Short mmCIF file of C-alpha atoms and ligand atoms in Angstrom, two decimals:
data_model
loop_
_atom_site.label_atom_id
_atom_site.label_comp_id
_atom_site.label_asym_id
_atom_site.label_seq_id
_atom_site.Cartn_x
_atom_site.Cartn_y
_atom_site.Cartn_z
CA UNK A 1 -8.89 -5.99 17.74
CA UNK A 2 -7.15 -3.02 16.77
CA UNK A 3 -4.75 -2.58 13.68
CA UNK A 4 -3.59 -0.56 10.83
CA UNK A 5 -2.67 -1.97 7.77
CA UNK A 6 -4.11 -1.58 3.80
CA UNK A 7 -7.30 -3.31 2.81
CA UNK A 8 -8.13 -4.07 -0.59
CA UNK A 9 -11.13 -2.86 -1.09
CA UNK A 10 -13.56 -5.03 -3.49
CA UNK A 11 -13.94 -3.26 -7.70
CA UNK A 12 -16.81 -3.33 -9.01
CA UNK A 13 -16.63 -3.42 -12.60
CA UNK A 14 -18.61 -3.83 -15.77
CA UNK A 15 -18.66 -3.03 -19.92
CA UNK A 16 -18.76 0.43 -18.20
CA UNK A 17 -15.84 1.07 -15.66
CA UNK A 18 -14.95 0.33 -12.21
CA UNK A 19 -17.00 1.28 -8.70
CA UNK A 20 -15.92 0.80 -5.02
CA UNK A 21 -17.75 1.14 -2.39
CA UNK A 22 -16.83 1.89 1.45
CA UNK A 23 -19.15 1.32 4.23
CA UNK A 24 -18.69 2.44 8.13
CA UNK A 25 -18.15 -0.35 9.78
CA UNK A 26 -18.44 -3.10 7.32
CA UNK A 27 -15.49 -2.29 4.87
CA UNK A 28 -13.64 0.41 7.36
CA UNK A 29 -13.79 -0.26 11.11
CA UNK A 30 -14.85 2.57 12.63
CA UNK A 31 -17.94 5.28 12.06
CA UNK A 32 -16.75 8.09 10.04
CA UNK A 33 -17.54 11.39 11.83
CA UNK A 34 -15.30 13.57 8.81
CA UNK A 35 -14.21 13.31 5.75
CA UNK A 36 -11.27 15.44 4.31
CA UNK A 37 -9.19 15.21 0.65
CA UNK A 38 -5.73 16.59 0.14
CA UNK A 39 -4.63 17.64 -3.41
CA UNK A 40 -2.66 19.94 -5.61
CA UNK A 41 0.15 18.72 -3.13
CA UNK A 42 3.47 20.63 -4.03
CA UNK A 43 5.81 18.43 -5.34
CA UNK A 44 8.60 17.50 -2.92
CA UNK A 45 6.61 18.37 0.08
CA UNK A 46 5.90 15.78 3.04
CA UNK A 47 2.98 16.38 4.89
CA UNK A 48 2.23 14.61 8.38
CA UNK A 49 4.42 14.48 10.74
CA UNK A 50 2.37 13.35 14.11
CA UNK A 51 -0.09 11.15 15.78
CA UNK A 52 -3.22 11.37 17.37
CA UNK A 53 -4.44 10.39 20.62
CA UNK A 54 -7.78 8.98 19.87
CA UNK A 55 -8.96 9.20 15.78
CA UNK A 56 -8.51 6.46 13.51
CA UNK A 57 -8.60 6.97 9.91
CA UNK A 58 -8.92 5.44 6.47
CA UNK A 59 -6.60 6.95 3.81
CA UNK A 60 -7.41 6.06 0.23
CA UNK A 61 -5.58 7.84 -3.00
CA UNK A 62 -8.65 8.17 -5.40
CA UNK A 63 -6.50 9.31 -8.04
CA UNK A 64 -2.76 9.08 -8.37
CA UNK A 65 -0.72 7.81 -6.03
CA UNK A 66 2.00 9.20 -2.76
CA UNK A 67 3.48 6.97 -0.22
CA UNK A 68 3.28 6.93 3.74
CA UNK A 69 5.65 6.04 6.36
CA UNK A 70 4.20 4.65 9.11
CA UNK A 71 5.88 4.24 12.40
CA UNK A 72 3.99 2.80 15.53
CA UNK A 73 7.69 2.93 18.04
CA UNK A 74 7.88 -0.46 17.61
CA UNK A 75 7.94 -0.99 13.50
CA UNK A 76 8.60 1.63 10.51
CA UNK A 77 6.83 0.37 7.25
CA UNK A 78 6.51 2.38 3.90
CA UNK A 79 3.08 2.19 2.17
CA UNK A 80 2.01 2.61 -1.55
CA UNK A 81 -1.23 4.10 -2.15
CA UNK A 82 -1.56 3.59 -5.87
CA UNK A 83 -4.70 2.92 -6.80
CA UNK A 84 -8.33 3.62 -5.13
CA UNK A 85 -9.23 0.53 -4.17
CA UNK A 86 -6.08 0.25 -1.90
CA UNK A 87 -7.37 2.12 2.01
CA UNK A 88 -4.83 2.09 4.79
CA UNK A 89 -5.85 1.94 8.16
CA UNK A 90 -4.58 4.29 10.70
CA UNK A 91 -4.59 3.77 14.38
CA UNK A 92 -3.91 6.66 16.67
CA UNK A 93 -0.69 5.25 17.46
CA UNK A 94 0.91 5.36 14.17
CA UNK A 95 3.01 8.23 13.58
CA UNK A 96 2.94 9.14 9.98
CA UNK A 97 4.19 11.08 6.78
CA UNK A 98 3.01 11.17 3.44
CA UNK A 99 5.36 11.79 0.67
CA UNK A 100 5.90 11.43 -3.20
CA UNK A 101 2.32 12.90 -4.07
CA UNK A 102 2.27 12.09 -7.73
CA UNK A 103 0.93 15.44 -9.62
CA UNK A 104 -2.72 14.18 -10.04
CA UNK A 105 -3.10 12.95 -6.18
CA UNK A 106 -6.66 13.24 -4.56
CA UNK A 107 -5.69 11.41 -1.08
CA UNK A 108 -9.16 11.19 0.50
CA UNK A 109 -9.24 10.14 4.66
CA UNK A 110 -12.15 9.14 6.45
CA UNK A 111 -12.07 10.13 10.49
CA UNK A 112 -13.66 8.58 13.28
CA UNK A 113 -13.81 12.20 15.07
CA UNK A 114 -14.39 15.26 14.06
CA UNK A 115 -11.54 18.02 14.07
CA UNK A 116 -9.50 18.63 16.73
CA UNK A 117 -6.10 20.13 17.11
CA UNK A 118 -5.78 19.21 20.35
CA UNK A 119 -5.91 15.22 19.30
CA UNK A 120 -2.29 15.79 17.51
CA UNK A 121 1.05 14.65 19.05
CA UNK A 122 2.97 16.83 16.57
CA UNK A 123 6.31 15.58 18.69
CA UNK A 124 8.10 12.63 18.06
CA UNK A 125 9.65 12.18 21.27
CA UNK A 126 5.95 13.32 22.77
CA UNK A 127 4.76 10.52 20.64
CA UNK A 128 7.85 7.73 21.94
CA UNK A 129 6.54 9.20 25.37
CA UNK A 130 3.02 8.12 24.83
CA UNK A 131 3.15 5.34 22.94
CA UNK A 132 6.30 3.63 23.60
CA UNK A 133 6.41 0.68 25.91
C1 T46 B 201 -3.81 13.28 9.12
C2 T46 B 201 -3.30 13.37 7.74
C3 T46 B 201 -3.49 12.11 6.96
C4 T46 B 201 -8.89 21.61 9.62
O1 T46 B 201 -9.24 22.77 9.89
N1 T46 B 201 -9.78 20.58 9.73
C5 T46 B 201 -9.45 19.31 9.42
O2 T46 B 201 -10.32 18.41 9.53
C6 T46 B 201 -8.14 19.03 8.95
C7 T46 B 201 -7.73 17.62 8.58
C8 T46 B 201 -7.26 20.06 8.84
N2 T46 B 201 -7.62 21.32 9.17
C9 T46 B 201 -6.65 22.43 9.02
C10 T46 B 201 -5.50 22.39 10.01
C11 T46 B 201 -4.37 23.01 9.21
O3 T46 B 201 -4.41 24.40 9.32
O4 T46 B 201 -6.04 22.28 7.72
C12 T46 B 201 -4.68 22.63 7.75
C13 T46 B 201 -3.79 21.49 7.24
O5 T46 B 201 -3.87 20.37 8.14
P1 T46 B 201 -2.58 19.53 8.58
O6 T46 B 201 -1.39 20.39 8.60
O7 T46 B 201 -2.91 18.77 9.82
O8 T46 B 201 -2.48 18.51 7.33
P2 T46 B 201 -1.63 17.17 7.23
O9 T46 B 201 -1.64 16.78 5.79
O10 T46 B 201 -0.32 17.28 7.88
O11 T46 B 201 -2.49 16.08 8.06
C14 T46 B 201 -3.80 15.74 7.68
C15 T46 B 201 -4.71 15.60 8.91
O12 T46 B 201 -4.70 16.82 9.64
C16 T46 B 201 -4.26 14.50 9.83
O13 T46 B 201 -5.26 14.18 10.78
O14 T46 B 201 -3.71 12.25 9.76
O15 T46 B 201 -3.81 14.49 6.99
#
């Protein structure tokens, strides 16, 4: 089944630091088609701001942290992505924003599709249209 939500991914560690490790469809549920990082986020800004209609993707803050609302028309939740071994899960359904990039953020997301600007619901009532019951 279906659902978004964080994972705790496994570290790695010895005498000489820390590892994770991410495989398709093992440790994130879905093959990875593209892989995109955002950084040097302004501060203040909030980035986001839609939905998709089909890709799934794995957000994981490899350095630094920034927050994400997540709202899938039936329940709002605010995640902390604080450390990278923390990945949230995102369904197609789940409308989100990230927010509060701390200066040093790399946010790293792993697709299931490649790009496609026609896979964005960039309207919220679009998105209450489509995905609410
Ligand atoms: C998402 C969140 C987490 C491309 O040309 N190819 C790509 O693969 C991507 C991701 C973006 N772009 C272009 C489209 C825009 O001109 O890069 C520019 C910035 O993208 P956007 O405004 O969509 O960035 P965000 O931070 O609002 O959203 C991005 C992803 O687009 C989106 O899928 O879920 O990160």
């Amino acid at each position: 089944m279906r659902s978004s939500g964080v994972i705790e991914l496994k570290e790695l560690g010895d005498e000489r630091g820390l590892l994770t490790v991410i495989e398709e469809k093992k440790t994130v549920p879905f093959e990875v088609k593209r892989i995109f990082y955002i950084f040097k986020t302004v501060p203040d800004v909030r980035r986001g701001f839609h939905a998709h209609y089909k890709t799934r993707q794995a957000l994981i803050c490899v350095s630094g942290s920034c927050k994400v609302h997540l709202d899938n028309s039936k329940r709002k939740e605010e995640v902390i992505l604080d450390k990278p071994s923390k990945m949230l899960i995102l369904e197609p359904n789940d409308w989100h924003e990230m927010y509060e990039f701390s200066p040093d953020c790399v946010l790293l997301v792993l697709a299931s599709h490649l790009y496609d600007a026609e896979d964005y619901i960039r309207d919220y009532n679009e998105f209450l249209e489509v995905y609410g019951s």
